[in-house]
PDB file of C-alpha atoms and ligand atoms in Angstrom:
ATOM      1  CA  UNK A   1     126.354  97.997  78.148  1.00 42.00           C
ATOM      2  CA  UNK A   2     123.678 100.351  77.839  1.00 45.00           C
ATOM      3  CA  UNK A   3     120.642 100.439  80.058  1.00 46.00           C
ATOM      4  CA  UNK A   4     118.217  99.795  77.263  1.00 51.00           C
ATOM      5  CA  UNK A   5     117.294  96.573  78.440  1.00 50.00           C
ATOM      6  CA  UNK A   6     117.916  96.981  82.263  1.00 50.00           C
ATOM      7  CA  UNK A   7     114.590  95.843  83.667  1.00 50.00           C
ATOM      8  CA  UNK A   8     115.179  98.232  86.326  1.00 52.00           C
ATOM      9  CA  UNK A   9     114.297 100.697  84.033  1.00 58.00           C
ATOM     10  CA  UNK A  10     111.000  99.710  82.436  1.00 64.00           C
ATOM     11  CA  UNK A  11     107.648 100.711  83.335  1.00 68.00           C
ATOM     12  CA  UNK A  12     105.489  98.272  85.246  1.00 83.00           C
ATOM     13  CA  UNK A  13     102.796  96.454  83.374  1.00 89.00           C
ATOM     14  CA  UNK A  14      99.857  95.169  84.677  1.00 89.00           C
ATOM     15  CA  UNK A  15      98.546  91.220  84.291  1.00 87.00           C
ATOM     16  CA  UNK A  16      95.133  89.935  84.986  1.00 88.00           C
ATOM     17  CA  UNK A  17      95.491  86.439  86.377  1.00 83.00           C
ATOM     18  CA  UNK A  18      92.921  83.943  86.518  1.00 75.00           C
ATOM     19  CA  UNK A  19      90.408  84.316  89.353  1.00 74.00           C
ATOM     20  CA  UNK A  20      90.980  88.295  90.287  1.00 76.00           C
ATOM     21  CA  UNK A  21      94.097  88.868  91.284  1.00 89.00           C
ATOM     22  CA  UNK A  22      96.512  91.270  89.849  1.00 94.00           C
ATOM     23  CA  UNK A  23     100.161  91.283  89.026  1.00 96.00           C
ATOM     24  CA  UNK A  24     102.064  94.644  88.879  1.00 97.00           C
ATOM     25  CA  UNK A  25     105.396  93.576  87.632  1.00 97.00           C
ATOM     26  CA  UNK A  26     107.923  96.222  88.699  1.00 97.00           C
ATOM     27  CA  UNK A  27     105.316  98.593  90.006  1.00 98.00           C
ATOM     28  CA  UNK A  28     107.554  99.503  93.404  1.00 98.00           C
ATOM     29  CA  UNK A  29     110.963  98.930  91.596  1.00 97.00           C
ATOM     30  CA  UNK A  30     111.838 102.540  91.695  1.00 97.00           C
ATOM     31  CA  UNK A  31     111.076 103.027  95.335  1.00 98.00           C
ATOM     32  CA  UNK A  32     112.582  99.610  96.244  1.00 98.00           C
ATOM     33  CA  UNK A  33     115.519 101.071  98.164  1.00 98.00           C
ATOM     34  CA  UNK A  34     113.459 103.207 100.274  1.00 98.00           C
ATOM     35  CA  UNK A  35     111.322 100.576 101.217  1.00 98.00           C
ATOM     36  CA  UNK A  36     114.058  98.334 102.078  1.00 98.00           C
ATOM     37  CA  UNK A  37     115.557 101.339 104.323  1.00 98.00           C
ATOM     38  CA  UNK A  38     112.137 101.316 105.867  1.00 98.00           C
ATOM     39  CA  UNK A  39     112.144  97.903 106.695  1.00 99.00           C
ATOM     40  CA  UNK A  40     115.631  98.308 108.304  1.00 98.00           C
ATOM     41  CA  UNK A  41     114.318 100.882 110.349  1.00 98.00           C
ATOM     42  CA  UNK A  42     111.140  98.367 112.019  1.00 99.00           C
ATOM     43  CA  UNK A  43     113.672  95.419 112.123  1.00 98.00           C
ATOM     44  CA  UNK A  44     115.498  97.454 114.580  1.00 98.00           C
ATOM     45  CA  UNK A  45     112.552  98.196 117.047  1.00 98.00           C
ATOM     46  CA  UNK A  46     110.717  94.583 116.081  1.00 99.00           C
ATOM     47  CA  UNK A  47     113.478  91.932 114.898  1.00 98.00           C
ATOM     48  CA  UNK A  48     113.100  89.736 112.525  1.00 99.00           C
ATOM     49  CA  UNK A  49     112.114  86.236 114.335  1.00 98.00           C
ATOM     50  CA  UNK A  50     111.350  82.581 113.200  1.00 98.00           C
ATOM     51  CA  UNK A  51     108.195  81.892 114.598  1.00 98.00           C
ATOM     52  CA  UNK A  52     106.811  78.208 115.965  1.00 98.00           C
ATOM     53  CA  UNK A  53     103.820  77.015 114.648  1.00 97.00           C
ATOM     54  CA  UNK A  54     101.237  75.062 116.764  1.00 97.00           C
ATOM     55  CA  UNK A  55     102.602  72.019 115.347  1.00 97.00           C
ATOM     56  CA  UNK A  56     105.921  72.757 116.808  1.00 98.00           C
ATOM     57  CA  UNK A  57     107.922  73.717 113.761  1.00 97.00           C
ATOM     58  CA  UNK A  58     110.285  76.375 113.342  1.00 98.00           C
ATOM     59  CA  UNK A  59     109.537  78.451 110.543  1.00 98.00           C
ATOM     60  CA  UNK A  60     112.560  78.939 107.577  1.00 98.00           C
ATOM     61  CA  UNK A  61     111.184  82.015 106.748  1.00 99.00           C
ATOM     62  CA  UNK A  62     112.023  84.991 109.503  1.00 99.00           C
ATOM     63  CA  UNK A  63     108.750  87.600 110.183  1.00 99.00           C
ATOM     64  CA  UNK A  64     108.323  90.675 111.827  1.00 99.00           C
ATOM     65  CA  UNK A  65     105.229  93.359 111.467  1.00 99.00           C
ATOM     66  CA  UNK A  66     104.384  96.422 111.171  1.00 99.00           C
ATOM     67  CA  UNK A  67     100.894  98.071 111.984  1.00 98.00           C
ATOM     68  CA  UNK A  68      98.099  97.941 114.481  1.00 98.00           C
ATOM     69  CA  UNK A  69      98.459  94.187 114.957  1.00 98.00           C
ATOM     70  CA  UNK A  70     100.946  91.627 113.609  1.00 98.00           C
ATOM     71  CA  UNK A  71     100.632  88.090 112.724  1.00 98.00           C
ATOM     72  CA  UNK A  72     102.289  85.897 114.805  1.00 98.00           C
ATOM     73  CA  UNK A  73     102.257  81.861 115.400  1.00 98.00           C
ATOM     74  CA  UNK A  74     103.340  79.772 118.532  1.00 98.00           C
ATOM     75  CA  UNK A  75     102.225  76.749 120.144  1.00 98.00           C
ATOM     76  CA  UNK A  76      99.270  77.833 121.195  1.00 97.00           C
ATOM     77  CA  UNK A  77      98.211  78.683 117.562  1.00 96.00           C
ATOM     78  CA  UNK A  78      98.006  81.766 115.168  1.00 95.00           C
ATOM     79  CA  UNK A  79      96.837  85.072 115.841  1.00 97.00           C
ATOM     80  CA  UNK A  80      96.743  88.955 114.875  1.00 97.00           C
ATOM     81  CA  UNK A  81      98.680  90.460 118.220  1.00 98.00           C
ATOM     82  CA  UNK A  82      98.691  94.326 118.895  1.00 98.00           C
ATOM     83  CA  UNK A  83     101.806  93.582 120.833  1.00 98.00           C
ATOM     84  CA  UNK A  84     104.942  92.122 119.618  1.00 98.00           C
ATOM     85  CA  UNK A  85     105.758  89.077 122.178  1.00 98.00           C
ATOM     86  CA  UNK A  86     109.512  89.426 121.308  1.00 98.00           C
ATOM     87  CA  UNK A  87     109.484  92.806 122.776  1.00 98.00           C
ATOM     88  CA  UNK A  88     106.500  93.308 124.973  1.00 98.00           C
ATOM     89  CA  UNK A  89     105.977  96.634 122.805  1.00 98.00           C
ATOM     90  CA  UNK A  90     103.350  97.626 119.870  1.00 98.00           C
ATOM     91  CA  UNK A  91     104.616  96.839 116.669  1.00 99.00           C
ATOM     92  CA  UNK A  92     105.942  99.898 115.110  1.00 98.00           C
ATOM     93  CA  UNK A  93     103.603 102.081 112.596  1.00 98.00           C
ATOM     94  CA  UNK A  94     103.234 101.444 109.071  1.00 99.00           C
ATOM     95  CA  UNK A  95     105.262 103.738 107.464  1.00 98.00           C
ATOM     96  CA  UNK A  96     103.143 106.287 105.418  1.00 98.00           C
ATOM     97  CA  UNK A  97     105.165 105.312 102.119  1.00 98.00           C
ATOM     98  CA  UNK A  98     104.078 101.925 102.544  1.00 98.00           C
ATOM     99  CA  UNK A  99     100.377 102.982 103.128  1.00 98.00           C
ATOM    100  CA  UNK A 100     100.988 105.053 100.144  1.00 98.00           C
ATOM    101  CA  UNK A 101     102.267 102.471  97.950  1.00 98.00           C
ATOM    102  CA  UNK A 102      99.540  99.463  98.870  1.00 98.00           C
ATOM    103  CA  UNK A 103      96.724 101.725  98.346  1.00 98.00           C
ATOM    104  CA  UNK A 104      97.870 102.570  94.876  1.00 98.00           C
ATOM    105  CA  UNK A 105      98.517  99.295  94.080  1.00 97.00           C
ATOM    106  CA  UNK A 106      95.546  98.027  95.461  1.00 97.00           C
ATOM    107  CA  UNK A 107      93.626 100.952  93.149  1.00 96.00           C
ATOM    108  CA  UNK A 108      95.172  99.161  90.101  1.00 94.00           C
ATOM    109  CA  UNK A 109      93.325  96.156  90.894  1.00 93.00           C
ATOM    110  CA  UNK A 110      89.969  98.377  91.624  1.00 93.00           C
ATOM    111  CA  UNK A 111      90.464  98.477  95.059  1.00 95.00           C
ATOM    112  CA  UNK A 112      89.494 102.025  96.020  1.00 96.00           C
ATOM    113  CA  UNK A 113      90.630 103.657  99.464  1.00 97.00           C
ATOM    114  CA  UNK A 114      92.994 100.583 100.936  1.00 97.00           C
ATOM    115  CA  UNK A 115      93.887 101.257 104.103  1.00 97.00           C
ATOM    116  CA  UNK A 116      95.548  98.181 105.599  1.00 98.00           C
ATOM    117  CA  UNK A 117      95.716  97.330 109.305  1.00 97.00           C
ATOM    118  CA  UNK A 118      98.707  95.331 109.127  1.00 98.00           C
ATOM    119  CA  UNK A 119     101.885  94.816 106.849  1.00 98.00           C
ATOM    120  CA  UNK A 120     103.717  91.005 107.742  1.00 98.00           C
ATOM    121  CA  UNK A 121     107.310  91.108 106.266  1.00 99.00           C
ATOM    122  CA  UNK A 122     108.883  87.994 105.438  1.00 99.00           C
ATOM    123  CA  UNK A 123     112.583  87.514 104.889  1.00 99.00           C
ATOM    124  CA  UNK A 124     114.062  85.016 103.095  1.00 99.00           C
ATOM    125  CA  UNK A 125     117.765  83.232 102.948  1.00 98.00           C
ATOM    126  CA  UNK A 126     118.895  80.395 100.890  1.00 98.00           C
ATOM    127  CA  UNK A 127     116.545  77.471 101.362  1.00 98.00           C
ATOM    128  CA  UNK A 128     113.848  78.952 103.416  1.00 99.00           C
ATOM    129  CA  UNK A 129     110.621  78.620 101.907  1.00 98.00           C
ATOM    130  CA  UNK A 130     106.989  78.772 102.820  1.00 98.00           C
ATOM    131  CA  UNK A 131     104.541  75.836 102.517  1.00 96.00           C
ATOM    132  CA  UNK A 132     100.908  75.973 100.884  1.00 96.00           C
ATOM    133  CA  UNK A 133      98.531  77.455 103.034  1.00 95.00           C
ATOM    134  CA  UNK A 134      95.475  79.934 102.905  1.00 93.00           C
ATOM    135  CA  UNK A 135      95.262  83.476 104.459  1.00 91.00           C
ATOM    136  CA  UNK A 136      92.237  83.121 106.322  1.00 88.00           C
ATOM    137  CA  UNK A 137      92.539  85.258 109.696  1.00 85.00           C
ATOM    138  CA  UNK A 138      91.237  88.114 108.238  1.00 87.00           C
ATOM    139  CA  UNK A 139      87.775  89.107 109.174  1.00 82.00           C
ATOM    140  CA  UNK A 140      87.241  91.414 105.894  1.00 83.00           C
ATOM    141  CA  UNK A 141      87.301  88.963 102.926  1.00 81.00           C
ATOM    142  CA  UNK A 142      86.592  91.375 100.586  1.00 84.00           C
ATOM    143  CA  UNK A 143      89.599  93.409 100.804  1.00 93.00           C
ATOM    144  CA  UNK A 144      92.575  92.057  98.916  1.00 95.00           C
ATOM    145  CA  UNK A 145      95.762  91.100 100.736  1.00 96.00           C
ATOM    146  CA  UNK A 146      98.866  93.098  98.579  1.00 98.00           C
ATOM    147  CA  UNK A 147     102.212  91.880  98.453  1.00 98.00           C
ATOM    148  CA  UNK A 148     105.109  93.388  97.518  1.00 98.00           C
ATOM    149  CA  UNK A 149     108.639  91.655  96.817  1.00 98.00           C
ATOM    150  CA  UNK A 150     112.072  92.972  97.162  1.00 98.00           C
ATOM    151  CA  UNK A 151     115.442  91.700  96.721  1.00 98.00           C
ATOM    152  CA  UNK A 152     116.069  88.337  95.319  1.00 98.00           C
ATOM    153  CA  UNK A 153     113.509  86.530  92.951  1.00 98.00           C
ATOM    154  CA  UNK A 154     111.142  83.795  94.266  1.00 98.00           C
ATOM    155  CA  UNK A 155     109.115  81.041  92.565  1.00 98.00           C
ATOM    156  CA  UNK A 156     105.596  81.460  93.985  1.00 97.00           C
ATOM    157  CA  UNK A 157     103.683  78.317  94.194  1.00 96.00           C
ATOM    158  CA  UNK A 158      99.686  79.490  92.854  1.00 92.00           C
ATOM    159  CA  UNK A 159      97.358  76.411  94.051  1.00 91.00           C
ATOM    160  CA  UNK A 160      93.590  76.754  94.077  1.00 87.00           C
ATOM    161  CA  UNK A 161      91.211  76.309  96.168  1.00 87.00           C
ATOM    162  CA  UNK A 162      91.722  72.948  97.575  1.00 89.00           C
ATOM    163  CA  UNK A 163      95.180  72.060  98.802  1.00 89.00           C
ATOM    164  CA  UNK A 164      95.088  69.133  96.752  1.00 90.00           C
ATOM    165  CA  UNK A 165      94.958  71.011  93.030  1.00 89.00           C
ATOM    166  CA  UNK A 166      97.120  71.375  90.476  1.00 92.00           C
ATOM    167  CA  UNK A 167      99.981  74.273  91.391  1.00 94.00           C
ATOM    168  CA  UNK A 168     101.388  77.036  89.054  1.00 94.00           C
ATOM    169  CA  UNK A 169     104.772  78.856  89.640  1.00 96.00           C
ATOM    170  CA  UNK A 170     105.100  82.406  88.927  1.00 95.00           C
ATOM    171  CA  UNK A 171     108.483  84.110  89.404  1.00 97.00           C
ATOM    172  CA  UNK A 172     108.345  86.979  91.804  1.00 98.00           C
ATOM    173  CA  UNK A 173     111.008  89.333  90.972  1.00 98.00           C
ATOM    174  CA  UNK A 174     112.601  92.661  93.267  1.00 98.00           C
ATOM    175  CA  UNK A 175     109.425  95.266  92.473  1.00 98.00           C
ATOM    176  CA  UNK A 176     106.727  93.295  91.622  1.00 98.00           C
ATOM    177  CA  UNK A 177     103.407  94.138  93.346  1.00 98.00           C
ATOM    178  CA  UNK A 178     100.618  91.886  93.393  1.00 97.00           C
ATOM    179  CA  UNK A 179      96.646  92.443  94.229  1.00 96.00           C
ATOM    180  CA  UNK A 180      95.126  89.121  95.792  1.00 94.00           C
ATOM    181  CA  UNK A 181      91.394  90.069  96.237  1.00 91.00           C
ATOM    182  CA  UNK A 182      87.683  89.077  95.446  1.00 82.00           C
ATOM    183  CA  UNK A 183      87.824  85.465  94.321  1.00 80.00           C
ATOM    184  CA  UNK A 184      91.576  85.149  94.078  1.00 82.00           C
ATOM    185  CA  UNK A 185      91.364  85.829  98.171  1.00 88.00           C
ATOM    186  CA  UNK A 186      91.549  82.297  99.101  1.00 89.00           C
ATOM    187  CA  UNK A 187      93.468  80.168  96.899  1.00 90.00           C
ATOM    188  CA  UNK A 188      96.434  78.236  98.306  1.00 94.00           C
ATOM    189  CA  UNK A 189      99.894  79.658  98.211  1.00 95.00           C
ATOM    190  CA  UNK A 190     103.508  79.342  98.877  1.00 98.00           C
ATOM    191  CA  UNK A 191     106.991  80.075  97.706  1.00 98.00           C
ATOM    192  CA  UNK A 192     109.587  77.296  96.854  1.00 98.00           C
ATOM    193  CA  UNK A 193     112.914  77.011  98.475  1.00 98.00           C
ATOM    194  CA  UNK A 194     114.522  80.424  97.650  1.00 98.00           C
ATOM    195  CA  UNK A 195     118.004  79.954  95.525  1.00 98.00           C
ATOM    196  CA  UNK A 196     121.103  81.079  96.385  1.00 98.00           C
ATOM    197  CA  UNK A 197     121.959  84.912  95.130  1.00 98.00           C
ATOM    198  CA  UNK A 198     123.094  88.394  95.894  1.00 98.00           C
ATOM    199  CA  UNK A 199     121.098  91.393  94.992  1.00 98.00           C
ATOM    200  CA  UNK A 200     122.285  94.576  95.082  1.00 98.00           C
ATOM    201  CA  UNK A 201     119.738  95.695  97.474  1.00 98.00           C
ATOM    202  CA  UNK A 202     119.350  93.080  99.753  1.00 98.00           C
ATOM    203  CA  UNK A 203     122.265  91.360  99.599  1.00 98.00           C
ATOM    204  CA  UNK A 204     121.515  87.341 100.079  1.00 98.00           C
ATOM    205  CA  UNK A 205     117.597  87.723 101.176  1.00 98.00           C
ATOM    206  CA  UNK A 206     114.470  88.455  99.642  1.00 99.00           C
ATOM    207  CA  UNK A 207     112.028  90.633 101.803  1.00 99.00           C
ATOM    208  CA  UNK A 208     108.053  90.364 100.792  1.00 98.00           C
ATOM    209  CA  UNK A 209     105.521  92.498 102.290  1.00 98.00           C
ATOM    210  CA  UNK A 210     102.010  91.539 102.488  1.00 98.00           C
ATOM    211  CA  UNK A 211      99.530  93.992 103.513  1.00 98.00           C
ATOM    212  CA  UNK A 212      96.406  93.052 105.175  1.00 97.00           C
ATOM    213  CA  UNK A 213      93.058  94.354 106.250  1.00 96.00           C
ATOM    214  CA  UNK A 214      92.516  92.637 109.781  1.00 94.00           C
ATOM    215  CA  UNK A 215      89.510  93.781 111.482  1.00 95.00           C
TER     216      UNK A 215
HETATM  217  C1  MD3 B 301      97.220  85.155  97.480  1.00 75.63           C
HETATM  218  N1  MD3 B 301     103.994  85.561 101.623  1.00 75.63           N
HETATM  219  O1  MD3 B 301     102.806  86.181 104.061  1.00 75.63           O
HETATM  220  S1  MD3 B 301     103.366  86.899  98.876  1.00 75.63           S
HETATM  221  C2  MD3 B 301     102.147  85.124 103.750  1.00 75.63           C
HETATM  222  O2  MD3 B 301     106.142  85.938  99.495  1.00 75.63           O
HETATM  223  C3  MD3 B 301     102.327  84.916 101.971  1.00 75.63           C
HETATM  224  O3  MD3 B 301     106.359  85.890 101.457  1.00 75.63           O
HETATM  225  C4  MD3 B 301     104.148  84.951 100.583  1.00 75.63           C
HETATM  226  O4  MD3 B 301     102.032  83.980 101.577  1.00 75.63           O
HETATM  227  C5  MD3 B 301     105.748  85.734 100.451  1.00 75.63           C
HETATM  228  O5  MD3 B 301     101.152  85.041 104.074  1.00 75.63           O
HETATM  229  C6  MD3 B 301     103.628  85.489  98.865  1.00 75.63           C
HETATM  230  C7  MD3 B 301     101.874  86.955  97.874  1.00 75.63           C
HETATM  231  C8  MD3 B 301     100.167  86.287  98.309  1.00 75.63           C
HETATM  232  C9  MD3 B 301     100.462  86.739  99.582  1.00 75.63           C
HETATM  233  C10 MD3 B 301      99.100  86.547 100.179  1.00 75.63           C
HETATM  234  C11 MD3 B 301      97.945  85.675  99.523  1.00 75.63           C
HETATM  235  C12 MD3 B 301      99.635  85.655  97.454  1.00 75.63           C
HETATM  236  C13 MD3 B 301      98.313  85.333  98.200  1.00 75.63           C
HETATM  237  C14 MD3 B 301      96.228  85.260  99.953  1.00 75.63           C
HETATM  238  C15 MD3 B 301      95.530  84.824  99.064  1.00 75.63           C
HETATM  239  C16 MD3 B 301      96.297  84.796  97.978  1.00 75.63           C
HETATM  240 FE1   FE B 302     100.157  83.525 102.607  1.00 75.63          FE
END
């Protein structure tokens, strides 16, 4: 078949979601292979691990970080830590290509000069999920969180300001980027259990980058 209807060759689109978030479908598709290579390099220094929640549950999503601080959890609580507890070393620096992508995406959402301190890297295998939660450990409530989806598709669960409200479902695919700023910043959100599959760039996994302005 011709490549006419190959979604990987489509230009990116910009979609304003209710509450100020911006979805840039395909924004990172052309860079996906390079980004995944950077993730593999980061994971050699700071391996993916399954963190334990303060409640004692082991998360199904495997995580690592790059940046001045990284998000970690253990029985004592959640925190941003300048040191990787698994190695005792500082987290790897955020690659220039990550910072460049995050700033270009944030600018599309109206946030000029975005310069995140941290990038949490989540890895999902079949069945892995992320329950509904808010991200509120970051000091700068104005700065957006920028998320980049890589590899297998996932169903993003998008709730409201209260956990009990209705939840919409949004399919996120390889190369999709979202900018969650302003009033969209504190909504409950999560990821439904990942479906089995194979992706040419990531095999059996989905990888998500979330950039954060922590300080
Ligand atoms: C909306 N990650 O790391 S990315 C997380 O796909 C997280 O791994 C999911 O939720 C993932 O905390 C979802 C999209 C996302 C990230 C942060 C948000 C949406 C958000 C913060 C506020 C509102
Ligand atoms: Fe989150």
